[in-house]
């Protein structure tokens, strides 16, 4: 039973980076909206960079979730 408890605690700790991912995605899009509100002519340059930042940040979250599942089901 101790091994199962340790696996559950480790899986819970492995999911903690998802909090940072949520904050990071919020910061990316908040900054995008502020930048476009200040200077609308830069939208076509900023939007692809924001989507790239979103994708990379989301990848970190998916990796953390994958690690958590590997801990739980292995």
Coordinates of N, CA, C and O in Angstrom, one line a residue:
X1 N 0.8 -1.2 0.0 CA 0.0 0.0 0.0 C 0.9 1.3 0.0 O 0.4 2.3 -0.5
X2 N 2.0 1.2 0.6 CA 2.9 2.4 0.6 C 3.4 2.8 -0.8 O 3.5 4.0 -1.1
X3 N 3.6 1.8 -1.7 CA 4.0 2.1 -3.0 C 2.9 2.8 -3.8 O 3.2 3.8 -4.5
X4 N 1.7 2.4 -3.6 CA 0.6 3.0 -4.3 C 0.4 4.4 -3.8 O 0.1 5.3 -4.6
X5 N 0.6 4.7 -2.5 CA 0.4 6.0 -2.0 C 1.5 6.9 -2.5 O 1.3 8.1 -2.9
X6 N 2.7 6.4 -2.6 CA 3.8 7.2 -3.2 C 3.6 7.5 -4.6 O 3.9 8.6 -5.1
X7 N 3.0 6.6 -5.4 CA 2.7 6.9 -6.8 C 1.7 8.0 -6.9 O 1.8 8.9 -7.8
X8 N 0.7 8.0 -6.1 CA -0.4 9.0 -6.1 C 0.2 10.4 -5.7 O -0.1 11.4 -6.4
X9 N 1.0 10.4 -4.7 CA 1.7 11.7 -4.4 C 2.6 12.2 -5.5 O 2.6 13.4 -5.8
X10 N 3.4 11.3 -6.1 CA 4.3 11.7 -7.2 C 3.5 12.2 -8.4 O 3.9 13.2 -9.0
X11 N 2.4 11.5 -8.7 CA 1.6 12.0 -9.8 C 0.9 13.3 -9.5 O 0.9 14.2 -10.4
X12 N 0.5 13.6 -8.3 CA 0.0 14.9 -8.0 C 1.1 16.0 -8.1 O 0.8 17.1 -8.5
X13 N 2.3 15.7 -7.6 CA 3.3 16.7 -7.7 C 3.8 16.9 -9.2 O 4.2 18.0 -9.5
X14 N 3.6 15.9 -10.0 CA 4.0 16.0 -11.4 C 3.0 16.9 -12.2 O 3.4 17.4 -13.3
X15 N 1.8 17.1 -11.7 CA 0.8 17.9 -12.3 C 0.9 19.4 -11.9 O 0.3 20.3 -12.5
X16 N 1.7 19.7 -10.9 CA 1.9 21.1 -10.4 C 2.3 22.1 -11.5 O 1.9 23.3 -11.5
X17 N 3.2 21.7 -12.5 CA 3.5 22.7 -13.5 C 2.3 23.2 -14.4 O 2.4 24.2 -15.0
X18 N 1.2 22.5 -14.3 CA 0.0 22.9 -15.0 C -0.5 24.3 -14.5 O -1.1 25.1 -15.3
X19 N -0.2 24.6 -13.3 CA -0.6 25.9 -12.7 C 0.2 27.0 -13.4 O -0.3 28.0 -13.9
X20 N 1.5 26.8 -13.6 CA 2.4 27.7 -14.4 C 2.0 27.8 -15.8 O 2.1 28.9 -16.4
X21 N 1.5 26.7 -16.4 CA 1.1 26.8 -17.8 C -0.1 27.7 -18.0 O -0.2 28.5 -18.9
X22 N -1.1 27.5 -17.0 CA -2.3 28.4 -17.1 C -1.9 29.9 -16.9 O -2.5 30.7 -17.7
X23 N -1.0 30.2 -16.0 CA -0.6 31.6 -15.8 C 0.1 32.1 -17.1 O -0.1 33.2 -17.5
X24 N 1.0 31.2 -17.7 CA 1.7 31.6 -18.8 C 0.9 31.9 -20.0 O 1.1 32.9 -20.8
X25 N -0.1 31.1 -20.3 CA -1.1 31.3 -21.4 C -1.9 32.5 -21.2 O -2.1 33.3 -22.1
X26 N -2.3 32.8 -19.9 CA -3.0 34.0 -19.6 C -2.1 35.3 -19.9 O -2.6 36.3 -20.5
X27 N -0.8 35.2 -19.5 CA 0.1 36.3 -19.8 C 0.3 36.5 -21.3 O 0.4 37.7 -21.7
X28 N 0.4 35.4 -22.0 CA 0.7 35.6 -23.5 C -0.5 36.3 -24.1 O -0.3 37.3 -24.9
X29 N -1.7 35.9 -23.9 CA -2.8 36.5 -24.5 C -3.2 37.9 -24.0 O -3.7 38.7 -24.7
X30 N -2.9 38.1 -22.7 CA -3.1 39.4 -22.1 C -2.2 40.4 -22.8 O -2.6 41.6 -23.1
X31 N -0.9 40.0 -22.9 CA 0.0 40.9 -23.6 C -0.3 41.1 -25.1 O -0.1 42.2 -25.6
X32 N -0.8 40.1 -25.7 CA -1.2 40.2 -27.1 C -2.3 41.3 -27.2 O -2.3 42.1 -28.1
X33 N -3.3 41.2 -26.4 CA -4.5 42.1 -26.5 C -4.0 43.5 -26.2 O -4.4 44.5 -26.8
X34 N -3.1 43.7 -25.2 CA -2.6 45.0 -24.9 C -1.8 45.6 -26.0 O -2.0 46.8 -26.3
X35 N -1.0 44.8 -26.6 CA -0.2 45.3 -27.7 C -1.0 45.7 -28.9 O -0.7 46.7 -29.6
X36 N -2.0 44.9 -29.2 CA -2.8 45.2 -30.4 C -3.7 46.4 -30.1 O -4.0 47.2 -31.0
X37 N -4.1 46.6 -28.8 CA -4.9 47.7 -28.5 C -4.1 49.0 -28.6 O -4.6 50.1 -29.0
X38 N -2.8 48.9 -28.3 CA -1.9 50.1 -28.4 C -1.6 50.4 -29.9 O -1.5 51.6 -30.2
X39 N -1.4 49.4 -30.6 CA -0.9 49.6 -32.0 C -1.6 48.5 -32.9 O -1.0 47.5 -33.1
X40 N -2.7 48.8 -33.5 CA -3.4 47.7 -34.2 C -2.7 47.3 -35.5 O -3.0 46.2 -36.0
X41 N -1.8 48.1 -36.0 CA -1.1 47.8 -37.3 C -0.1 46.6 -37.1 O 0.3 46.1 -38.1
X42 N 0.2 46.2 -35.9 CA 1.2 45.2 -35.7 C 0.5 43.8 -35.5 O 1.2 42.8 -35.1
X43 N -0.8 43.7 -35.7 CA -1.5 42.5 -35.4 C -1.0 41.3 -36.2 O -0.8 40.2 -35.7
X44 N -0.8 41.6 -37.5 CA -0.4 40.4 -38.3 C 1.1 40.0 -38.0 O 1.4 38.8 -38.3
X45 N 1.9 40.8 -37.3 CA 3.2 40.3 -36.9 C 3.1 39.7 -35.5 O 3.9 38.7 -35.3
X46 N 2.3 40.1 -34.6 CA 2.3 39.6 -33.3 C 1.5 38.3 -33.1 O 1.8 37.5 -32.3
X47 N 0.4 38.2 -33.9 CA -0.5 37.0 -33.7 C 0.2 35.7 -33.9 O 0.1 34.8 -33.1
X48 N 1.0 35.5 -35.0 CA 1.7 34.2 -35.1 C 2.7 34.0 -34.0 O 2.9 32.8 -33.6
X49 N 3.3 35.0 -33.5 CA 4.3 34.8 -32.4 C 3.5 34.4 -31.1 O 4.0 33.6 -30.3
X50 N 2.3 35.0 -30.9 CA 1.5 34.6 -29.7 C 1.0 33.1 -29.9 O 1.0 32.4 -28.9
X51 N 0.7 32.7 -31.1 CA 0.2 31.3 -31.2 C 1.4 30.4 -31.0 O 1.3 29.3 -30.4
X52 N 2.6 30.8 -31.5 CA 3.8 30.0 -31.2 C 4.1 29.9 -29.7 O 4.4 28.8 -29.2
X53 N 4.0 31.0 -29.0 CA 4.2 31.0 -27.5 C 3.1 30.1 -26.8 O 3.4 29.4 -25.9
X54 N 1.9 30.2 -27.3 CA 0.8 29.4 -26.8 C 1.1 27.9 -27.0 O 1.0 27.1 -26.1
X55 N 1.6 27.5 -28.2 CA 1.8 26.1 -28.5 C 3.0 25.6 -27.6 O 2.9 24.4 -27.1
X56 N 4.0 26.4 -27.5 CA 5.2 25.9 -26.7 C 4.8 25.8 -25.2 O 5.2 24.8 -24.5
X57 N 4.0 26.7 -24.7 CA 3.6 26.7 -23.3 C 2.7 25.5 -23.1 O 2.8 24.8 -22.1
X58 N 1.8 25.3 -24.0 CA 0.9 24.1 -23.9 C 1.6 22.8 -24.0 O 1.2 21.8 -23.3
X59 N 2.7 22.8 -24.7 CA 3.5 21.5 -24.8 C 4.1 21.2 -23.5 O 4.2 20.0 -23.1
X60 N 4.5 22.2 -22.7 CA 5.1 21.9 -21.4 C 4.0 21.3 -20.5 O 4.2 20.3 -19.8
X61 N 2.7 21.8 -20.6 CA 1.6 21.2 -19.9 C 1.3 19.8 -20.3 O 1.1 19.0 -19.4
X62 N 1.4 19.5 -21.5 CA 1.1 18.2 -22.0 C 2.2 17.2 -21.5 O 1.9 16.0 -21.2
X63 N 3.4 17.7 -21.5 CA 4.5 16.8 -21.1 C 4.3 16.5 -19.6 O 4.5 15.4 -19.1
X64 N 4.0 17.5 -18.8 CA 3.7 17.3 -17.4 C 2.6 16.3 -17.1 O 2.7 15.4 -16.3
X65 N 1.5 16.4 -17.9 CA 0.4 15.5 -17.8 C 0.8 14.1 -18.2 O 0.5 13.1 -17.6
X66 N 1.7 14.0 -19.2 CA 2.2 12.7 -19.7 C 3.0 12.0 -18.6 O 2.9 10.8 -18.3
X67 N 3.9 12.8 -18.0 CA 4.7 12.3 -16.9 C 3.8 11.8 -15.7 O 4.1 10.7 -15.2
X68 N 2.8 12.6 -15.4 CA 1.9 12.2 -14.4 C 1.2 10.8 -14.7 O 1.1 9.9 -13.8
X69 N 0.7 10.7 -15.9 CA 0.1 9.4 -16.3 C 1.1 8.3 -16.3 O 0.7 7.1 -16.0
X70 N 2.3 8.5 -16.7 CA 3.3 7.5 -16.7 C 3.6 7.0 -15.2 O 3.8 5.8 -15.0
X71 N 3.6 7.9 -14.3 CA 3.8 7.6 -12.9 C 2.6 6.8 -12.4 O 2.8 5.8 -11.7
X72 N 1.4 7.2 -12.8 CA 0.2 6.5 -12.3 C 0.1 5.1 -12.8 O -0.3 4.1 -12.1
X73 N 0.3 4.9 -14.1 CA -0.1 3.7 -14.8 C 1.1 2.8 -15.1 O 0.9 1.9 -15.9
X74 N 2.2 3.0 -14.6 CA 3.3 2.2 -14.9 C 3.7 1.3 -13.7 O 3.6 1.6 -12.6

